[in-house]
Every structure is written in structure tokens, then in C-alpha cells.
Amino acid sequence: MERYGEGYLEERKLVKRWSGPIPALVSLALTLGVFYLTWWIFQDPRGLMRMYTPYVGYMYCRWWLIMMIWMVYIFNFWPFKRKWLENTHPLTKGVVLTLVSTVILVGLIKGFFEGLMGNYGLAYFNPEQLEKLPGITSFFAIEYASLAILMFAAIASWLSPAWVVAFEEAPWEKMKQPGKGFSILIMTFFLSTVVYFVTMHPHMGILYHPWQYFTSIAPPYWEQFANTVSGNFHVSWIMCCTVVVWLVETIWERYPFSLIKNDWARRFAAFFGIIAIALAMHFFLYFAQELTWGEAIRGTRRAFAPDWRWLHVGEMAIFFLVPALFVTFYCDNWPKKYSLPVNVLLRTIATTVGAIALYIVYYKTSHDFLGTQKGFSHPQQFPMIPMIWLVNIWLVHHWFMDNWPAWKMVPKTVEEIEADHAAKLAAIEDVRLNSKFGVGLGAGVAMGVAFYFVTVWALPAVYAAVNIIPGK
Amino acid sequence: MSDNIKRRDFLKGAATGVGIGLLGAMGLYSYSPMRKSHFQKAERKMADIGVCKSIKVTNISETSWFENAVLMGDIKGAGGLLVNQYDYNWPPFGNGKGLGKGSYEDGMAKIKHLLPDRLDEAWKIIEANCVNVDNAGGYAALIELEQMDGAKRKFLLDSGWSYKWTEECFKREGIDKMLENKEIEALFFSHEHFDHYWGLPVTLKYDPEITIYIPEGFYPEGLQYIKDCGHKGKLITVKPGLQKIIPGMSSYVFAIPIICRVYGEQSLYFNVADKGLVSVTGCCHQGIIRFAETAYNEIKYENDNCHGIYGGLHISPFDDWDPKYDDLVISLGKYGFERIGCNHCTGVLCAKKFITAGYPVIEGTAQYRSKDKAYLGNGDTITFG
């Protein structure tokens, strides 16, 4: 039977061409170079295509991420055959697969959202339909349509990988491609649609005057607890979900959910656990802003506006994704020498330090290097765009190009694959839920809570000591 | 079980527990009412800025541009809201290369020798080299403050955009004569945006020695423009925070990013006897509620009362809307402003929403190319006190 790319990522061996950290550094330099060049070509407000208007560039950037998740995680590279994936030069693979992802991307935006949905369902998906509204300019018609399509993408970029990471492709895990891919695609797209209607459609409904009371809930149900009518409240936790899915998949190796033996219990625990962790992140990152900038005030603009604060939660969350992926893609998920929980903790600490450093560097320099606006709270300042753009390039490099040129892809032997599976199982079996583990768990919980309150206590002073925005 | 295994099990449990404890506390505590105990109770500074008898504001021009569609078409064509304002090829910095391909240096090289006195000649060159010249308008307001002893003092807030339109408006309101007679003692720039700032030579044509206050954050091109326009007076760069000007009047600079690569906005506070705080803004990118909250935290004003607002409130300047703007419409009523004089970047739709919400909006006459009576238009005046 024809084999496509099922298990390709797990069954390939990436062999470093040079020792030590050199391959990681070379890859970083190379991908940052590609990032900067493509940023200039596509996104930069000073560059060629200037798609950072901002929503047009943001929409394409976000959907491109999902295209790659669909191709690799949901369709397992179908219709590309395993032999082609193994034997084709990484550069050729990178170009071909990137082009395919781009063609699907444009087809989805222009064909499905703007063409089908925008013309026959929800007019706000199509700029031309929006321009029929009196007073609306062409610019905002395009921005609003892009925003709506983008909001859908935010949800899909959480649910698409979540079905693979948390639900382990169930109940279609044994199905062959493309049946499996289409089943998961339709399920996650359906769920995305439901979540979109509950979380984002009311936002779009009150975007227009008068509020669209009869087509959407207005004022929206979240107004009281979110302290805003803006849908950014949902953007926040959904972005956190997107980030947490990848933390669970990469640096956490699906721990601690992997400890659960019962398949469906593990899957549900992982799916709802990801949401719970994301909500914890969502509330804490909002609180962190209150601690550093003061309490938000409804109705104001910029840094003190609740809607912007929620959006900024999502922006802060994205800074965690970048170092986590770097650790996994280019540092082979370092460290690996301790037990699984300790490895996970150390990687999380490294990711957190990396996220904070990246946040500071981004806000200090992005206006010079990326042509974005100086400062935190500009309405068109979206660090998510360059961060996701960089992530996209890393996905192309890692998924499509096997980390070329600093790594060489060699298919693993059957023995190596079995050894890998055994090692994974052993790492999980190594976590024994005995009394000592219980004592450690209790002590750890106390330490975690203590660390939280120390952070809360220290954060205002630490923030005050770092001048992130020159002249702030 | 060996000690080593026991120790390893303990560490595994502890590593897992740290995550659970941390995430648990993050989720359960961070948005609970208990979190508020961590907020520092800010002491009101109650800075004394003095008091004045009354304020009168004359709207010289609130029409920053004439057609939203044309302006937004330019912004769209040049690459969006983040493009450097000096690159659009808008007047006066046209180099003839088209939309989004302008530069300060190229544009200024063509007109520098004509500034600030020969503005008609400069404008002809500008018309030949810039995009959508006729769409440029500008924002400017005259502020007349009556001191407690009855003496009157005049200030300009902003200086429009188009040389031609700004001069026409100045003449209509007699600003040209006031400047020539040195009746206006200072020009305050709210921010570096094209529609508030680029008409500077019109003010300097009539009084090149006028004192200018700018907020900290101007870019090199903006600072050079003041020199290139022939300014010979004092230039004061105001740092973020409160700056007392004269009794009853202060400025406040907010270090905030704004579209088209502009940074920092300066707005004005007045303390009117027996009435309270009056806030006057150019665009109010910081948000009127932030402006009011800042006053509450920083300065002392009569009766602890927010009396009035005048200016652009920067809600929906481009006929756009967003749910977050509704947050403002819903919340503004809590501040109890007694007279709301808005225009310009407030947006007509927003002014109408204010009126629908029952706020005391002072309506205008929609004269001299202002489009709607829902707010104070060109030539309209408002008095506080």
C-alpha cells in the first residue's frame, strides 16, 4: 500500500553536520536572514508589498501557519509520498511544499472566505460587500474583512493542532490518508465555526452602526466580566490556547497528560487541560499588566484600555512560542538527560527566560528593524505578526526542509524507531506515582504558589527597573 | 527503594508540582477580586496649576482633510497606517515620485527658499509635486484665557496642514493680524501629525518669533522642519508629564505611539474658577478618559469637577468603528463633563452616539466646509466659565 508522510517527522533522523551549538546558530542566522528579507518583501511598511496595513498581512500570516499545520499535522504531507519526502533535496521540498501551501492559502482566502462566505453568507468577509455600506472607505472595508477572516484563523490555529496533540487524531487515528485528513479538517473547521460564532461574531456585529442586534448578541455576553465589548477578550485566551498546544507538544512532550493510561481520559484531559492552562496564562498576563501599568480603565485608549490589555495578553503569549519552538527544532529539546518532569521544568524555565528577553528586545528595537510603530500600545502594533512570520519560516525550515543545511535527514531504521518508542514509554514509566512523588508534588505545589506570589510582589519593581521603550 | 530512586521520585513530583502550583495560582488568583489588594493606592498629587476666570476656544479649522475616502485611499496605496508620514508624498513634502515614495529632504529642497514668507509660490510647487493636494485641510484652534484679574492671553493650538487652507482660515478668524500684532504668545503643537503640524509656515509667516511648545518624541524630520520653516523664536520641548504654563493653564505630554510613525501627544488642562477642569486636545490619542484620569491623579481643580472638553477626541476619524469605541461611549458619562465640544477626529458617528447617549454635546453650525452640526465646526466657538 502507498505510504504518504504518516510518522515522517518522528521517523526521520536529523543528523548535525557540525558539532556543538553551531548548527543551531547557523540555522538561527539563516532563518533570521530569510525572515528579514521576506518581511521586507511582504510585510514591512517601508518595503515592497507593505501588507502590514496591518490586518491584511496579519491574516495571510496567520492562515499560512494553519496551512502548514493542515499539510503536515492533519494530512501528513498527503498527497506527497514518503519516498519523495525522503529522497528529494530539502531546498526543492521547501520550495514545492511552500508553493503548495501558498496556493491553498490564496484559494481559501479568496475562494472560500471572500468568494463563498462573503458573497453568500456573512458579508463582512468580503471587502466588496462591505464597501456597499455608506461611508465606509475601501481601506477599512479590506481591514474589517481581513480582521474577520483573521479571527477565524486564531481559532483554527488552536483547534487544528489540538485535535492531533490532545485528541491524538481520534477517532480517525487508524484511518488512511486522505480520509483521516479530511475527517479531522472538517471536524476542526466545524468546531472553529461554532467557536467563531460564539466568541467573534458578536464583536463583528457591534462593529457597525447601529449594532446588529438581530444577527448577533449585542451587547455581547462577555461585557461585564471582560470589562469591554471588544472580542479581544477572546483573542486573548484563544491565543494562549494556540501557544499552550505547542508547549504541550514540544517542550512538554505531552507531559503530564501522557501519564494517563486510558485513551479517552488522556485525550479529554489534554484537550481541556490545554484550555485550563491557557486560561491561567490569560488571567495572569492580564494581572501582570495591572501590576506594572496600573488598573485598566474601561473606555480609555491604548495601554489602559481593557480591550488592548486583553489583546496584549495574546501578544505576550506569542513570545513564549518562539523560544519553545527554537528549543525543540534546533536544540533537540535540550535538556534530555534528566527525568521527563525535570526536563520539562528546565525547558519551561529556558523558554520563559527566552520569552522575556525576546519581549524586551522586540519592543526596544522592532520600530527600527521592522518598520512597526514604537511603543507598546499602538493600535496597529501587533508583535504577533512578526513572531508568527518567524514561526512560519521555522516551520518551513523544520517540517519541509529538515533543518537544511545544518542538519542532514537520514531515515531511521526500524530498530531506531522501535528504540525511540521504547524510550518514550520508559520516560513515562519512569514517573512512578508513589509516596515520594506525592511528597515532592506537595512540596512542588507549595513552591509553585510561593513563586507565583514572589513574582507578583517583585514584578512592579522589576518592570520599573527595565526601560523597555526608550523615552517611555 | 534506594535513596537515589527516592530522591529522583521526589524531584519528579516536585518538578510537576511547581507547574501545577504555579498554574493553579495563576488561574485562580490572577483575575479574582483579591488581586486588587496588590494595586498601589495612588496618592493624588493635587499639583496646583492656579486658576483662570474663563476659556474661550475658537475653532479655526477642524477639517483636517476633506474626504476620508481620498485620505484612506492614499494610506492604503502607500502601504497602510504604519507608513512614515513623510513618505506619503503628501503636501508640502512632494518630490513628484508618487504615492508612498516621498521624502522630507526631496520635498523640502524644492520649497525651503520660499518659507515662510512666499507661501503662494511654495504652494504652486507643492501642487505640482504632491498627491491629492486639494484634500489637505488642517486642524488649528485659538485659545483665549481670561485671567482672574480680567487680562486676556491668547495661544494657538496647532497650525493646520495645507498652507492655502490654513491661511484662508487664519484670515477668516483674524489670526493673521493677531500674530502680526504679537497678541498670540505661544503656539502649542499637540503632536507631529501632518494635519496639525505641517501648516507651521503659515503661523511663522505672520510671527516667526513665536514661542513653540512641542511634545518630546518628534522625529529628526519634524525638528528640522521647524528650522527650515524659518522659526526664530524659542522652541520648548516638553517632556512627558505635567508642565505648568500660566496660572490656570498647563500642558501634559503623553508618551504614546500614533499612526504614521508619530510619537507623543501634548494636550492642555485649564482650571476654570468655580467650574472645574477643562480639557483641550488636538487629537487626544491618549483617550479622553485617560486624559481625565490623569488630571484626577495629578492636579487640583475647582470643585473636583470635570467641567468641559474641547477638541478632537480621536474616536473614529476615518468613518471607521470598533467595539472598543463603544466602551468609550458607554463610559464617558461617568465623568460628568458638563460641556462637550468635540470635532475633527472624534468622528461624526461618535458625536451622534454621544448625543444619543444624552451627553451634553455642544452642536455647531456646519459652516466653512465642516460637514455636520453634530459637533463644533470651522469658525464655531465655545466658552467655559
mmCIF file of N, CA and C in Angstrom, chain A residues 376-453:
data_model
loop_
_atom_site.group_PDB
_atom_site.id
_atom_site.type_symbol
_atom_site.label_atom_id
_atom_site.label_comp_id
_atom_site.label_asym_id
_atom_site.label_seq_id
_atom_site.Cartn_x
_atom_site.Cartn_y
_atom_site.Cartn_z
ATOM 1 N N PHE A 376 4.292 50.285 23.151
ATOM 2 C CA PHE A 376 3.529 49.068 23.400
ATOM 3 C C PHE A 376 2.154 49.081 22.740
ATOM 4 N N SER A 377 1.473 50.217 22.868
ATOM 5 C CA SER A 377 0.020 50.174 22.762
ATOM 6 C C SER A 377 -0.548 50.754 21.490
ATOM 7 N N HIS A 378 0.278 50.896 20.481
ATOM 8 C CA HIS A 378 -0.255 51.431 19.240
ATOM 9 C C HIS A 378 -1.286 50.461 18.674
ATOM 10 N N PRO A 379 -2.423 50.974 18.198
ATOM 11 C CA PRO A 379 -3.468 50.065 17.712
ATOM 12 C C PRO A 379 -3.025 49.208 16.524
ATOM 13 N N GLN A 380 -1.993 49.653 15.836
ATOM 14 C CA GLN A 380 -1.525 48.860 14.696
ATOM 15 C C GLN A 380 -0.208 48.155 14.991
ATOM 16 N N GLN A 381 0.156 48.091 16.237
ATOM 17 C CA GLN A 381 1.400 47.420 16.622
ATOM 18 C C GLN A 381 1.055 45.994 17.057
ATOM 19 N N PHE A 382 1.302 45.033 16.203
ATOM 20 C CA PHE A 382 0.967 43.646 16.522
ATOM 21 C C PHE A 382 2.215 42.772 16.490
ATOM 22 N N PRO A 383 2.871 42.586 17.620
ATOM 23 C CA PRO A 383 4.053 41.708 17.605
ATOM 24 C C PRO A 383 3.732 40.291 17.172
ATOM 25 N N MET A 384 2.429 39.928 17.231
ATOM 26 C CA MET A 384 2.062 38.595 16.774
ATOM 27 C C MET A 384 2.422 38.393 15.301
ATOM 28 N N ILE A 385 2.382 39.458 14.511
ATOM 29 C CA ILE A 385 2.632 39.290 13.074
ATOM 30 C C ILE A 385 4.081 38.865 12.820
ATOM 31 N N PRO A 386 5.075 39.640 13.272
ATOM 32 C CA PRO A 386 6.447 39.176 13.019
ATOM 33 C C PRO A 386 6.787 37.882 13.749
ATOM 34 N N MET A 387 6.219 37.681 14.938
ATOM 35 C CA MET A 387 6.533 36.438 15.661
ATOM 36 C C MET A 387 6.003 35.227 14.881
ATOM 37 N N ILE A 388 4.771 35.333 14.390
ATOM 38 C CA ILE A 388 4.200 34.208 13.641
ATOM 39 C C ILE A 388 4.893 34.068 12.291
ATOM 40 N N TRP A 389 5.279 35.174 11.708
ATOM 41 C CA TRP A 389 6.029 35.118 10.445
ATOM 42 C C TRP A 389 7.321 34.333 10.636
ATOM 43 N N LEU A 390 8.010 34.591 11.758
ATOM 44 C CA LEU A 390 9.244 33.857 12.052
ATOM 45 C C LEU A 390 8.935 32.378 12.311
ATOM 46 N N VAL A 391 7.867 32.133 13.050
ATOM 47 C CA VAL A 391 7.471 30.752 13.309
ATOM 48 C C VAL A 391 7.167 30.038 11.994
ATOM 49 N N ASN A 392 6.481 30.730 11.093
ATOM 50 C CA ASN A 392 6.178 30.136 9.782
ATOM 51 C C ASN A 392 7.458 29.727 9.057
ATOM 52 N N ILE A 393 8.439 30.602 9.105
ATOM 53 C CA ILE A 393 9.703 30.294 8.423
ATOM 54 C C ILE A 393 10.374 29.096 9.091
ATOM 55 N N TRP A 394 10.297 29.037 10.392
ATOM 56 C CA TRP A 394 10.864 27.875 11.091
ATOM 57 C C TRP A 394 10.105 26.598 10.740
ATOM 58 N N LEU A 395 8.795 26.704 10.582
ATOM 59 C CA LEU A 395 8.023 25.515 10.205
ATOM 60 C C LEU A 395 8.424 25.029 8.813
ATOM 61 N N VAL A 396 8.579 25.977 7.899
ATOM 62 C CA VAL A 396 9.043 25.605 6.556
ATOM 63 C C VAL A 396 10.406 24.921 6.678
ATOM 64 N N HIS A 397 11.280 25.519 7.473
ATOM 65 C CA HIS A 397 12.646 25.027 7.591
ATOM 66 C C HIS A 397 12.696 23.664 8.280
ATOM 67 N N HIS A 398 11.913 23.512 9.324
ATOM 68 C CA HIS A 398 11.971 22.274 10.112
ATOM 69 C C HIS A 398 11.105 21.165 9.509
ATOM 70 N N TRP A 399 9.900 21.514 9.107
ATOM 71 C CA TRP A 399 8.982 20.496 8.592
ATOM 72 C C TRP A 399 9.262 20.147 7.127
ATOM 73 N N PHE A 400 9.461 21.205 6.320
ATOM 74 C CA PHE A 400 9.595 20.986 4.880
ATOM 75 C C PHE A 400 11.049 20.746 4.454
ATOM 76 N N MET A 401 12.009 21.299 5.239
ATOM 77 C CA MET A 401 13.393 21.288 4.745
ATOM 78 C C MET A 401 14.352 20.542 5.670
ATOM 79 N N ASP A 402 13.821 19.854 6.630
ATOM 80 C CA ASP A 402 14.653 19.016 7.520
ATOM 81 C C ASP A 402 15.846 19.787 8.099
ATOM 82 N N ASN A 403 15.632 21.042 8.436
ATOM 83 C CA ASN A 403 16.675 21.892 9.028
ATOM 84 C C ASN A 403 17.911 22.071 8.141
ATOM 85 N N TRP A 404 17.737 21.910 6.861
ATOM 86 C CA TRP A 404 18.863 22.094 5.935
ATOM 87 C C TRP A 404 19.399 23.517 6.020
ATOM 88 N N PRO A 405 20.669 23.804 5.918
ATOM 89 C CA PRO A 405 21.775 22.887 5.591
ATOM 90 C C PRO A 405 22.529 22.377 6.828
ATOM 91 N N ALA A 406 22.151 22.826 8.029
ATOM 92 C CA ALA A 406 22.965 22.470 9.200
ATOM 93 C C ALA A 406 22.691 21.040 9.675
ATOM 94 N N TRP A 407 21.603 20.475 9.205
ATOM 95 C CA TRP A 407 21.295 19.089 9.538
ATOM 96 C C TRP A 407 21.103 18.298 8.238
ATOM 97 N N LYS A 408 21.317 16.996 8.365
ATOM 98 C CA LYS A 408 21.050 16.117 7.229
ATOM 99 C C LYS A 408 19.996 15.107 7.663
ATOM 100 N N MET A 409 18.994 14.902 6.800
ATOM 101 C CA MET A 409 17.944 13.958 7.147
ATOM 102 C C MET A 409 18.350 12.546 6.728
ATOM 103 N N VAL A 410 18.244 11.633 7.688
ATOM 104 C CA VAL A 410 18.504 10.216 7.401
ATOM 105 C C VAL A 410 17.308 9.442 7.948
ATOM 106 N N PRO A 411 16.665 8.611 7.122
ATOM 107 C CA PRO A 411 15.533 7.831 7.659
ATOM 108 C C PRO A 411 16.024 6.898 8.759
ATOM 109 N N LYS A 412 15.239 6.814 9.817
ATOM 110 C CA LYS A 412 15.623 5.925 10.906
ATOM 111 C C LYS A 412 15.391 4.471 10.485
ATOM 112 N N THR A 413 16.192 3.595 11.036
ATOM 113 C CA THR A 413 15.962 2.174 10.803
ATOM 114 C C THR A 413 14.785 1.737 11.671
ATOM 115 N N VAL A 414 14.259 0.575 11.344
ATOM 116 C CA VAL A 414 13.133 0.050 12.131
ATOM 117 C C VAL A 414 13.535 -0.073 13.600
ATOM 118 N N GLU A 415 14.762 -0.506 13.828
ATOM 119 C CA GLU A 415 15.240 -0.671 15.202
ATOM 120 C C GLU A 415 15.286 0.676 15.922
ATOM 121 N N GLU A 416 15.730 1.672 15.205
ATOM 122 C CA GLU A 416 15.821 3.015 15.831
ATOM 123 C C GLU A 416 14.432 3.545 16.173
ATOM 124 N N ILE A 417 13.492 3.300 15.278
ATOM 125 C CA ILE A 417 12.125 3.767 15.536
ATOM 126 C C ILE A 417 11.567 3.058 16.766
ATOM 127 N N GLU A 418 11.804 1.741 16.819
ATOM 128 C CA GLU A 418 11.317 0.990 17.983
ATOM 129 C C GLU A 418 12.002 1.458 19.258
ATOM 130 N N ALA A 419 13.282 1.739 19.153
ATOM 131 C CA ALA A 419 14.022 2.223 20.330
ATOM 132 C C ALA A 419 13.472 3.559 20.804
ATOM 133 N N ASP A 420 13.128 4.415 19.848
ATOM 134 C CA ASP A 420 12.534 5.715 20.202
ATOM 135 C C ASP A 420 11.228 5.535 20.961
ATOM 136 N N HIS A 421 10.380 4.659 20.422
ATOM 137 C CA HIS A 421 9.089 4.421 21.085
ATOM 138 C C HIS A 421 9.314 3.858 22.478
ATOM 139 N N ALA A 422 10.267 2.952 22.575
ATOM 140 C CA ALA A 422 10.552 2.349 23.882
ATOM 141 C C ALA A 422 11.068 3.405 24.852
ATOM 142 N N ALA A 423 11.920 4.284 24.352
ATOM 143 C CA ALA A 423 12.474 5.334 25.223
ATOM 144 C C ALA A 423 11.372 6.262 25.715
ATOM 145 N N LYS A 424 10.425 6.562 24.810
ATOM 146 C CA LYS A 424 9.307 7.433 25.214
ATOM 147 C C LYS A 424 8.479 6.764 26.300
ATOM 148 N N LEU A 425 8.188 5.502 26.066
ATOM 149 C CA LEU A 425 7.399 4.767 27.062
ATOM 150 C C LEU A 425 8.144 4.671 28.387
ATOM 151 N N ALA A 426 9.457 4.430 28.278
ATOM 152 C CA ALA A 426 10.270 4.302 29.500
ATOM 153 C C ALA A 426 10.272 5.615 30.281
ATOM 154 N N ALA A 427 10.340 6.723 29.550
ATOM 155 C CA ALA A 427 10.350 8.030 30.220
ATOM 156 C C ALA A 427 9.052 8.248 30.992
ATOM 157 N N ILE A 428 7.955 7.770 30.401
ATOM 158 C CA ILE A 428 6.658 7.907 31.086
ATOM 159 C C ILE A 428 6.581 6.931 32.253
ATOM 160 N N GLU A 429 7.032 5.697 31.999
ATOM 161 C CA GLU A 429 7.009 4.682 33.079
ATOM 162 C C GLU A 429 7.902 5.087 34.235
ATOM 163 N N ASP A 430 8.912 5.868 33.904
ATOM 164 C CA ASP A 430 9.874 6.302 34.916
ATOM 165 C C ASP A 430 9.225 7.209 35.968
ATOM 166 N N VAL A 431 8.090 7.800 35.602
ATOM 167 C CA VAL A 431 7.372 8.656 36.562
ATOM 168 C C VAL A 431 6.430 7.761 37.359
ATOM 169 N N ARG A 432 6.880 7.395 38.540
ATOM 170 C CA ARG A 432 6.084 6.481 39.380
ATOM 171 C C ARG A 432 5.314 7.293 40.405
ATOM 172 N N LEU A 433 4.024 7.096 40.416
ATOM 173 C CA LEU A 433 3.193 7.880 41.339
ATOM 174 C C LEU A 433 3.185 7.208 42.709
ATOM 175 N N ASN A 434 4.319 7.272 43.397
ATOM 176 C CA ASN A 434 4.430 6.672 44.731
ATOM 177 C C ASN A 434 4.420 7.767 45.800
ATOM 178 N N SER A 435 4.685 7.363 47.021
ATOM 179 C CA SER A 435 4.583 8.315 48.136
ATOM 180 C C SER A 435 5.622 9.428 48.008
ATOM 181 N N LYS A 436 6.834 9.086 47.574
ATOM 182 C CA LYS A 436 7.866 10.119 47.445
ATOM 183 C C LYS A 436 7.479 11.136 46.370
ATOM 184 N N PHE A 437 6.888 10.597 45.295
ATOM 185 C CA PHE A 437 6.414 11.502 44.240
ATOM 186 C C PHE A 437 5.344 12.433 44.833
ATOM 187 N N GLY A 438 4.463 11.823 45.653
ATOM 188 C CA GLY A 438 3.393 12.610 46.271
ATOM 189 C C GLY A 438 3.942 13.700 47.169
ATOM 190 N N VAL A 439 4.942 13.357 47.962
ATOM 191 C CA VAL A 439 5.548 14.362 48.849
ATOM 192 C C VAL A 439 6.185 15.471 48.008
ATOM 193 N N GLY A 440 6.900 15.029 46.970
ATOM 194 C CA GLY A 440 7.524 16.006 46.080
ATOM 195 C C GLY A 440 6.478 16.889 45.413
ATOM 196 N N LEU A 441 5.387 16.260 45.006
ATOM 197 C CA LEU A 441 4.313 17.016 44.351
ATOM 198 C C LEU A 441 3.769 18.101 45.289
ATOM 199 N N GLY A 442 3.531 17.699 46.533
ATOM 200 C CA GLY A 442 3.019 18.663 47.510
ATOM 201 C C GLY A 442 4.003 19.803 47.719
ATOM 202 N N ALA A 443 5.282 19.435 47.868
ATOM 203 C CA ALA A 443 6.299 20.473 48.064
ATOM 204 C C ALA A 443 6.387 21.358 46.839
ATOM 205 N N GLY A 444 6.289 20.736 45.652
ATOM 206 C CA GLY A 444 6.358 21.496 44.411
ATOM 207 C C GLY A 444 5.195 22.465 44.279
ATOM 208 N N VAL A 445 4.000 22.007 44.624
ATOM 209 C CA VAL A 445 2.829 22.892 44.553
ATOM 210 C C VAL A 445 3.059 24.108 45.444
ATOM 211 N N ALA A 446 3.568 23.838 46.675
ATOM 212 C CA ALA A 446 3.831 24.959 47.594
ATOM 213 C C ALA A 446 4.862 25.905 46.990
ATOM 214 N N MET A 447 5.888 25.326 46.378
ATOM 215 C CA MET A 447 6.927 26.178 45.757
ATOM 216 C C MET A 447 6.358 26.967 44.582
ATOM 217 N N GLY A 448 5.511 26.311 43.790
ATOM 218 C CA GLY A 448 4.902 26.994 42.643
ATOM 219 C C GLY A 448 4.043 28.171 43.087
ATOM 220 N N VAL A 449 3.252 27.939 44.134
ATOM 221 C CA VAL A 449 2.395 29.017 44.652
ATOM 222 C C VAL A 449 3.271 30.136 45.215
ATOM 223 N N ALA A 450 4.306 29.735 45.953
ATOM 224 C CA ALA A 450 5.206 30.751 46.526
ATOM 225 C C ALA A 450 5.880 31.546 45.413
ATOM 226 N N PHE A 451 6.314 30.853 44.373
ATOM 227 C CA PHE A 451 6.979 31.538 43.261
ATOM 228 C C PHE A 451 6.020 32.523 42.597
ATOM 229 N N TYR A 452 4.765 32.105 42.495
ATOM 230 C CA TYR A 452 3.751 32.999 41.903
ATOM 231 C C TYR A 452 3.660 34.302 42.699
ATOM 232 N N PHE A 453 3.555 34.159 44.034
ATOM 233 C CA PHE A 453 3.372 35.374 44.829
ATOM 234 C C PHE A 453 4.646 36.218 44.903
#
